[in-house]
XYZ file of C-alpha atoms in Angstrom:
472
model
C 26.503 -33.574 60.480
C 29.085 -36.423 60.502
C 29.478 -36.951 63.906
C 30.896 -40.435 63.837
C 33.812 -38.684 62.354
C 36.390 -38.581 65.910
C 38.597 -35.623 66.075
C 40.789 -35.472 68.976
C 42.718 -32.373 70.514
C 45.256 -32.213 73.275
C 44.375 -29.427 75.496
C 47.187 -29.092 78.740
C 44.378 -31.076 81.314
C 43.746 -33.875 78.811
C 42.629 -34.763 75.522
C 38.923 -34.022 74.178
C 37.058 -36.184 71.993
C 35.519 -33.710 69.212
C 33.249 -34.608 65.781
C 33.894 -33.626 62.050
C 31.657 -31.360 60.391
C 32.949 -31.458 56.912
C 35.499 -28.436 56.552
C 35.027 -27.854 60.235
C 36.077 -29.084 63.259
C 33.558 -28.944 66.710
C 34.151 -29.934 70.291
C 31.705 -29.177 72.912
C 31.481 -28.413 76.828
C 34.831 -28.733 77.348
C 35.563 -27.675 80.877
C 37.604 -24.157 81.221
C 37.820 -24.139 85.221
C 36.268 -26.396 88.248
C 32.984 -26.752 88.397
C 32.172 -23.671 91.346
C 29.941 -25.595 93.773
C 30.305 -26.797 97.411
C 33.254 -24.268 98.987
C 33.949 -22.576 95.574
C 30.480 -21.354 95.299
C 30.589 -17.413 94.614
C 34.421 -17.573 94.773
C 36.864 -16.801 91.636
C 37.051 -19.803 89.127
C 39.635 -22.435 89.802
C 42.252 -24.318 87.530
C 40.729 -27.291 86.112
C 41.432 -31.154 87.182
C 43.304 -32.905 84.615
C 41.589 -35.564 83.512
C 42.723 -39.342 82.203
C 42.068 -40.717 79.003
C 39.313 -38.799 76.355
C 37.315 -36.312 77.341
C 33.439 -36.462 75.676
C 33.516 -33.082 74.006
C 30.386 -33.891 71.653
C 27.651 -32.312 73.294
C 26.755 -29.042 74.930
C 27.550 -28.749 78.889
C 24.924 -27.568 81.035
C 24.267 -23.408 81.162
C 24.300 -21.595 84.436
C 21.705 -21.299 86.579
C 18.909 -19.002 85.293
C 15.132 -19.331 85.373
C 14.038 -18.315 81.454
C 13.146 -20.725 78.739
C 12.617 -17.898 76.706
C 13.340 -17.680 72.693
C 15.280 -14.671 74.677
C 17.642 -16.795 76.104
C 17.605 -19.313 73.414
C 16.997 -22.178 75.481
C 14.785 -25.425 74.956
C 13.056 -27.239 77.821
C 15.726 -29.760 77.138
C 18.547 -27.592 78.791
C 20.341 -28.865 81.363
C 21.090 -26.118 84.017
C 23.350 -26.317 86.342
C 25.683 -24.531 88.804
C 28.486 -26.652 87.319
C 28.517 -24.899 84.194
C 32.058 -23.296 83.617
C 32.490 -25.304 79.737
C 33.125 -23.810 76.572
C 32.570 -24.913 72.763
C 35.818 -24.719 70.024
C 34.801 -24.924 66.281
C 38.073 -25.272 63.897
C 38.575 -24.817 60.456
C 39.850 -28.721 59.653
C 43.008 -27.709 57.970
C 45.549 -25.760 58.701
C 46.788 -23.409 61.422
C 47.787 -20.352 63.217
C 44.219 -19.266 62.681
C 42.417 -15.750 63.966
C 40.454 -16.496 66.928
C 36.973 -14.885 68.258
C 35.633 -15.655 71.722
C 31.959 -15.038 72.087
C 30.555 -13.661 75.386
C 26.529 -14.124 75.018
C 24.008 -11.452 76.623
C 20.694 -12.052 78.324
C 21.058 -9.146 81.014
C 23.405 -11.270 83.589
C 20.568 -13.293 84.061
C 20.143 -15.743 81.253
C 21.485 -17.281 77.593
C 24.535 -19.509 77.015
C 27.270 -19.869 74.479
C 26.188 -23.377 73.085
C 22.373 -22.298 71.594
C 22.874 -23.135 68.065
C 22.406 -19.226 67.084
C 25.845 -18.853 68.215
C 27.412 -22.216 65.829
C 31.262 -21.039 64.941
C 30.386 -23.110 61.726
C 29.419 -19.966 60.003
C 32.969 -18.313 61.109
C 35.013 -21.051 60.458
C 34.180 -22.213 57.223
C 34.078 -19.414 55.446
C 36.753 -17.499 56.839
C 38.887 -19.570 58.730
C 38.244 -18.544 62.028
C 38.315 -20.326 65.169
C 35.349 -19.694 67.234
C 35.113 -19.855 70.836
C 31.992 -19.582 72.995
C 31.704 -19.455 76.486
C 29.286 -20.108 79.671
C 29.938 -18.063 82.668
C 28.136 -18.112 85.900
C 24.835 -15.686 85.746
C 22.528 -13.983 88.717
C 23.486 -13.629 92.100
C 25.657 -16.810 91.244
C 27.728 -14.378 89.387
C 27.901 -11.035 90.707
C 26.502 -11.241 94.414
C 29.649 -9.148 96.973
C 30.779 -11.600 99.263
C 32.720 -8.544 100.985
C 35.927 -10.067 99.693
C 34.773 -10.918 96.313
C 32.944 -9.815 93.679
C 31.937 -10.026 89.746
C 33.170 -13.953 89.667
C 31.138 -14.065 86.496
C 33.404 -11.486 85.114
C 36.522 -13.549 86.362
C 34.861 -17.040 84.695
C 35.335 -14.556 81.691
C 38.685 -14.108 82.244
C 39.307 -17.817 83.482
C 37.880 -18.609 79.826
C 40.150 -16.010 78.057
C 43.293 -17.840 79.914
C 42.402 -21.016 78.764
C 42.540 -19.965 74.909
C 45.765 -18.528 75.857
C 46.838 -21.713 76.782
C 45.109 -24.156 74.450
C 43.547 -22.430 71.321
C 46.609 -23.493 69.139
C 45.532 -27.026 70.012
C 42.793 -26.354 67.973
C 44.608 -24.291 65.239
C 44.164 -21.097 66.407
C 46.775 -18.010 66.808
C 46.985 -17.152 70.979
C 48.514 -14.054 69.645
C 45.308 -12.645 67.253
C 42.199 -12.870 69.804
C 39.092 -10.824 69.172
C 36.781 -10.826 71.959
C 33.067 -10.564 70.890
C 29.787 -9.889 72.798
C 26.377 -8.136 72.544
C 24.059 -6.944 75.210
C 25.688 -8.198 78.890
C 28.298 -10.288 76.602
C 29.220 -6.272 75.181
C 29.506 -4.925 78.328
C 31.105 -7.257 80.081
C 34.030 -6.835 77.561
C 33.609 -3.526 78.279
C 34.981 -3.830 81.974
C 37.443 -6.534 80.866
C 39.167 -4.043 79.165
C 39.000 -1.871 82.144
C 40.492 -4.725 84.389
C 44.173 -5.505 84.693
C 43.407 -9.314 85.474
C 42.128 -9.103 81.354
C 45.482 -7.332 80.011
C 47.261 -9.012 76.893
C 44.011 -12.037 76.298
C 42.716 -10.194 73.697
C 44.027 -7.898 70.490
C 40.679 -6.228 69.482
C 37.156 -6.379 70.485
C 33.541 -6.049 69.299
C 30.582 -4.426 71.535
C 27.268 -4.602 70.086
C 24.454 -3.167 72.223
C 26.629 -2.564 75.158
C 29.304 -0.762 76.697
C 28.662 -0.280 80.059
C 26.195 2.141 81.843
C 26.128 6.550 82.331
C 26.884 5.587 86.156
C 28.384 2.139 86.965
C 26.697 0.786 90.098
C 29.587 0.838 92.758
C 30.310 -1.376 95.728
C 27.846 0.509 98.015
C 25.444 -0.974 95.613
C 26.671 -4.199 95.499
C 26.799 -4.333 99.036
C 22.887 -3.013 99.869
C 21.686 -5.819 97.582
C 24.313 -9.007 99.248
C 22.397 -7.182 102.705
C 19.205 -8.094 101.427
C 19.786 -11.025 100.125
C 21.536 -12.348 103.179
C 18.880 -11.205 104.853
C 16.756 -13.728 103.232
C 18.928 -16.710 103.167
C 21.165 -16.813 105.502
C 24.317 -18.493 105.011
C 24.656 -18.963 100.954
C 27.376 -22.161 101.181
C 24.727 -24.983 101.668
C 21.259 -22.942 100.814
C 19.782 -24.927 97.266
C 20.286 -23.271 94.205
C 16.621 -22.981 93.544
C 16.086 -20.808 96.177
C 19.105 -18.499 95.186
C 17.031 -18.548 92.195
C 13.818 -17.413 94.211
C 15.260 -14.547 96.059
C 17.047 -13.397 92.733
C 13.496 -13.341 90.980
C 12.164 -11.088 94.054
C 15.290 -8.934 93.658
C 14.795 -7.758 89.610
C 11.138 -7.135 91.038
C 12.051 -4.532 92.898
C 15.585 -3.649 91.846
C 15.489 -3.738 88.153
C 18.194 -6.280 86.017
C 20.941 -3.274 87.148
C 20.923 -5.640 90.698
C 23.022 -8.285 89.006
C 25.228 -6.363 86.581
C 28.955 -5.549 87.308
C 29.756 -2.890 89.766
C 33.073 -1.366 90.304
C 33.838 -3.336 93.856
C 37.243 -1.734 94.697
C 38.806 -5.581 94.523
C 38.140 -6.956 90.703
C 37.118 -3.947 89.193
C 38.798 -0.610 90.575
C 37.110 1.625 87.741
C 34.075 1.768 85.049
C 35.136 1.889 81.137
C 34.269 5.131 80.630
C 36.806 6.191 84.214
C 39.321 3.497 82.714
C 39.602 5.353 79.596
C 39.971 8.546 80.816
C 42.514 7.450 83.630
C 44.647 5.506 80.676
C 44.132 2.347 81.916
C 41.999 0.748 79.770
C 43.759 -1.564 77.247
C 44.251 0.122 73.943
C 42.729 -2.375 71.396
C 40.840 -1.533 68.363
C 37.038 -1.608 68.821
C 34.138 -2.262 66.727
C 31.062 -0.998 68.368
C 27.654 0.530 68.028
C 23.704 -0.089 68.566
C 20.413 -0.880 66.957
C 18.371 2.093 65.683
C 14.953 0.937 67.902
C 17.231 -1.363 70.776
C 14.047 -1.237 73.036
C 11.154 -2.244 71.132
C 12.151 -5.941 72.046
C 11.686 -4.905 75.858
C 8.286 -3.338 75.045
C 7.141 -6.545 73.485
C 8.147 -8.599 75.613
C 8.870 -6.924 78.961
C 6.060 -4.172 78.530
C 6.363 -0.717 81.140
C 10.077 -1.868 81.163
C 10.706 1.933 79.267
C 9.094 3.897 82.065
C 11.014 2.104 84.483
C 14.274 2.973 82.946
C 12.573 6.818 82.885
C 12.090 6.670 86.899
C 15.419 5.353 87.467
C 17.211 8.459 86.220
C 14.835 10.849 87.462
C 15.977 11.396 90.496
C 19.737 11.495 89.277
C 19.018 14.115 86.758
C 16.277 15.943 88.386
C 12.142 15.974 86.888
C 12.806 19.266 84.779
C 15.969 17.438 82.829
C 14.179 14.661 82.507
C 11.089 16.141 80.515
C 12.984 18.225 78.515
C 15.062 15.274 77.295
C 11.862 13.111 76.658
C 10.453 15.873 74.628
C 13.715 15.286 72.256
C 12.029 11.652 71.263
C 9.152 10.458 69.478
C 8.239 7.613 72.315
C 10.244 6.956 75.957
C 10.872 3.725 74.462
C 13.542 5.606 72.366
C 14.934 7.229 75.982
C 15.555 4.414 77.806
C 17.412 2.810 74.153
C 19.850 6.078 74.356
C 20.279 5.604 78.212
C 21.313 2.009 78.066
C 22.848 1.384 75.030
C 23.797 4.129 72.814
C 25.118 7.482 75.032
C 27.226 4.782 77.385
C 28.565 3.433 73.376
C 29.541 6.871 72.437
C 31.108 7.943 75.521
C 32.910 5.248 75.352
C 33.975 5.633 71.507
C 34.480 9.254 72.598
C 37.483 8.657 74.884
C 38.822 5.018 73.965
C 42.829 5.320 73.018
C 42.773 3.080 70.229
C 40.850 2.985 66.764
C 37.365 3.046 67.043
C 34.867 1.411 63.960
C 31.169 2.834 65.335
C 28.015 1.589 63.909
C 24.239 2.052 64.174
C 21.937 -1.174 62.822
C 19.404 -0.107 61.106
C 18.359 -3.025 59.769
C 14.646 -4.737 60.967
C 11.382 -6.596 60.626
C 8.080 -5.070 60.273
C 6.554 -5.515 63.567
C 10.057 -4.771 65.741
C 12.330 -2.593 63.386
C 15.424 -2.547 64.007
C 15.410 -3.446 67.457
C 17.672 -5.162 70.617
C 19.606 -8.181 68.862
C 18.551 -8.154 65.670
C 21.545 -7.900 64.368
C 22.658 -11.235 65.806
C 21.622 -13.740 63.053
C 22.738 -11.236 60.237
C 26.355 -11.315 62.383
C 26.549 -14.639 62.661
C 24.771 -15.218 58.714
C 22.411 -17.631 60.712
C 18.692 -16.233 58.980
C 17.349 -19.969 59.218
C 17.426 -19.686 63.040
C 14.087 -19.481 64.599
C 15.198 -16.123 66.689
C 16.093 -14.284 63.309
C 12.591 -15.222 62.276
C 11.103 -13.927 65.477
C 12.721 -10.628 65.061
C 12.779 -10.375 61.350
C 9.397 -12.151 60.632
C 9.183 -15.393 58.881
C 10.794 -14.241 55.323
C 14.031 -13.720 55.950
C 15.152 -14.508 52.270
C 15.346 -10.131 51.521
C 17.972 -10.043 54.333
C 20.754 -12.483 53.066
C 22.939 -9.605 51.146
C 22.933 -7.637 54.252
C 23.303 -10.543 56.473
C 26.363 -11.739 54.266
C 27.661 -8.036 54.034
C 27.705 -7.917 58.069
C 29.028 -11.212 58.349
C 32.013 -10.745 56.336
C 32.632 -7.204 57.519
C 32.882 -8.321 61.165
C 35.156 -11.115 59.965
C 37.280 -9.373 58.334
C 37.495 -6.723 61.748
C 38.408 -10.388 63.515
C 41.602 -11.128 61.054
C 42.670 -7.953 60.811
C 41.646 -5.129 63.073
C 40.016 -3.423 60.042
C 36.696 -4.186 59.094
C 36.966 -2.259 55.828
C 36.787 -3.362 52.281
C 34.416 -6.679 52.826
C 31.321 -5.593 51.546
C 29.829 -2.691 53.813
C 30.269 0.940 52.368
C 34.189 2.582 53.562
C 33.878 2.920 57.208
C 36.053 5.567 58.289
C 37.308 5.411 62.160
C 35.180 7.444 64.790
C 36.419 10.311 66.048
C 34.748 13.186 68.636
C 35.028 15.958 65.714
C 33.053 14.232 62.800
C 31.866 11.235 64.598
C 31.847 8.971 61.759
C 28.821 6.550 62.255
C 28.217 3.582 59.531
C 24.739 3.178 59.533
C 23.687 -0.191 58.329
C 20.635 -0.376 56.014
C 18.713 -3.622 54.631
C 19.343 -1.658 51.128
C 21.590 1.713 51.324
C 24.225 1.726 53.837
C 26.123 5.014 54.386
C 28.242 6.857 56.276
C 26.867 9.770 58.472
C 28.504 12.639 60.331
C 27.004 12.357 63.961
C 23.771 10.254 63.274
C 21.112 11.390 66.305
C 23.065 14.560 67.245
C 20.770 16.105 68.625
C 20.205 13.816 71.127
C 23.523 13.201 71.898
C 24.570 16.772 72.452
C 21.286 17.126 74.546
C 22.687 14.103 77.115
C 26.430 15.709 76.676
C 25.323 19.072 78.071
C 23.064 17.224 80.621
C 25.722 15.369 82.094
C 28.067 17.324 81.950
C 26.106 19.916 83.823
C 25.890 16.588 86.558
C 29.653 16.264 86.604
C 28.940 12.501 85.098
């Protein structure tokens, strides 16, 4: 990595000092809105303060304010964390211009991750097929999504905040304002499914891609929001001057009882006046092609690593759906591991698909290691053609040699989804568009990828009559 090689970009607040990587171009933390401490803690991102002279954009800015050190979260005990942690990284093809642009919105539940862990290094995207690659921090916890009573989801607005400032600047760095694709998985996946349901979003983005998230059956609602900001108050008191480390204590009590669902977006009547699903359906969601789909075994990573987490998700929707509609749906699945997968990430993807007024490119990953299968994230270092990365060896086990083809297939089929809106004819099988009569589903196989006509129907139909029935 040539990093003595200065590259220098003019962004409207000043100019940022970047490094040469060869074909590509990289800066790093650059600031995207004021740092939100002191009287802009839990309040919408502000503008940015220009700044004189070069701006140090070589190195990684600090991640939110989170607890885990996890290979989850993709952090090192050399992270800084910090509440000032509203930066963003740019990598740049080195010639040229007018270049597709993808903005990456990382998962880790609302609670942890950031953009700059080198899993998520544009290099991969920008070398090989010109793209510019933009990944983002955004504020996490009760930093993020704690009501105020006249705000709420600022994490969701830091998204946006980030989205403007590509708007503004990304041809600075060679990139085309006017061909965005926004691009998450997990909480990064579902918060771009509410951006599309928010009109503070409309016209930053052209197309999107949601893997392992779209949203939940039921978004939590203000009421919600409001019974956890009453407990937490109750706790700590005022929130301007309390220290962040005990925000960080009463969050930690707060999944403990609560469940991660305590610090996800909620429809609050101010930012967000309807879920994705209700946004669809109403006609307001933006009408951008998706790309969008799950892993074939998403919650064998939470029984590793978070185990009872599956009977947890069972108890939560028990008393929504009633004991007898519960058992009878558990007795459609080999384990309750695969329940709670279909209730978090794949029914709220194909309701979603279902109703969305704009093409619709559904997959299911079926691609996995021995001791996980195919299970939550995997696909991330076969996305991003990063198999080297110690988190692809955690999930796929420590040969990951037998997974470049697919890896390269998947890399250069969501690329070419990113230029073009179309993600066929780049090395996965013809994927046809999804629609609710065949339900088209490319299911993505280490070896034989195919097509299939409503892969897990049965299961899906079971949920469609059962909420139905529910009026959800």
């Amino acid at each position: 990595m040539l990093r003595w090689l200065v590259v220098i970009a003019q962004t409207k607040s000043g100019s940022v000092r970047g490094f040469d990587r060869g074909d590509v171009h990289t800066w790093l933390g650059i600031p995207y809105a004021a740092p939100p401490v002191g009287a802009l803690r839990f309040r919408p991102p502000e503008p940015v303060a220009p700044w004189a002279g070069e701006l140090d954009a070589t190195r990684v800015g600090p991640v939110a304010m989170q607890e885990s050190n996890s290979v989850m979260a993709g952090l090192t005990d050399k992270t800084r964390i910090s509440e000032d942690c509203l930066t963003l990284n740019v990598s740049a093809p080195a010639r040229g211009s007018n270049h597709p642009v993808m903005v990456w919105i990382h998962g880790g539940a609302f609670v942890m991750g950031s953009g700059g862990v080198p899993l998520y290094d544009g290099i991969t995207f920008a070398s090989r097929h010109d793209i510019v690659v933009v990944s983002i921090n955004y504020r996490l916890g009760l930093f993020g999504f704690l009501f105020t009573g006249d705000q709420g989801n600022v994490g969701l607005l830091d998204q946006i905040a980030a989205l403007r400032w590509v708007r503004d600047n990304i041809a600075a760095f060679g990139g085309d304002p006017d061909n965005v694709t926004v691009m998450g998985e997990s909480a990064g996946a579902i918060s771009i499914a509410y951006l599309l349901a928010m009109p503070a979003a409309r016209g930053l983005a052209h197309r999107a891609i949601l893997q392992s998230g779209a949203g939940g059956l039921v978004p939590p609602v203000r009421e919600d929001a409001e019974q956890v900001a009453t407990q937490v108050l109750g706790e700590l008191g005022t929130l301007a001057d309390v220290p962040a480390d005990k925000i960080l204590a009463a969050q930690a009590k707060l999944l403990r009882e609560r469940g991660l669902g305590a610090v996800a977006p909620y429809v609050d009547g101010v930012n967000i006046v309807a879920g994705p699903r209700q946004a669809a359906l109403a006609g307001t969601i933006a009408r951008v092609p998706l790309l969008l789909g799950t892993n074939r075994d998403e919650w064998a990573l939470f029984d590793a690593l978070l185990p009872g987490t599956a009977k947890l998700v069972e108890n939560q929707i028990r008393p929504r759906i009633g004991d007898a509609a519960t058992d009878a749906l558990l007795a459609g699945y080999r384990v309750p591991s695969e329940l709670a997968g279909d209730v978090s990430f794949r029914i709220p993807a194909l309701r979603l698909a279902e109703v969305h007024p704009a093409p619709v490119y559904f997959y299911r990953c079926d691609v996995g290691g021995r001791m996980l299968g195919a299970a939550h994230a995997v696909e991330l270092p076969l996305v991003w053609n990063h198999l080297a990365n110690p988190f692809a060896q955690f999930l796929l086990g420590g040969d990951t040699k037998p997974f470049e083809a697919i890896a390269l297939a998947m890399h250069d089929t969501w690329a070419k989804f990113i230029r073009t809106g179309d993600p066929n004819g780049a090395g996965l099988p013809e994927w046809p568009r999804y629609d609710a009569e065949r339900r088209a589903t490319l299911v993505i196989d280490r070896e034989h990828s195919r097509v299939e006509a409503d892969a897990g129907g049965a299961q899906r139909a079971a949920w469609a009559r059962l909420l139905a029935d529910h009026g959800i």
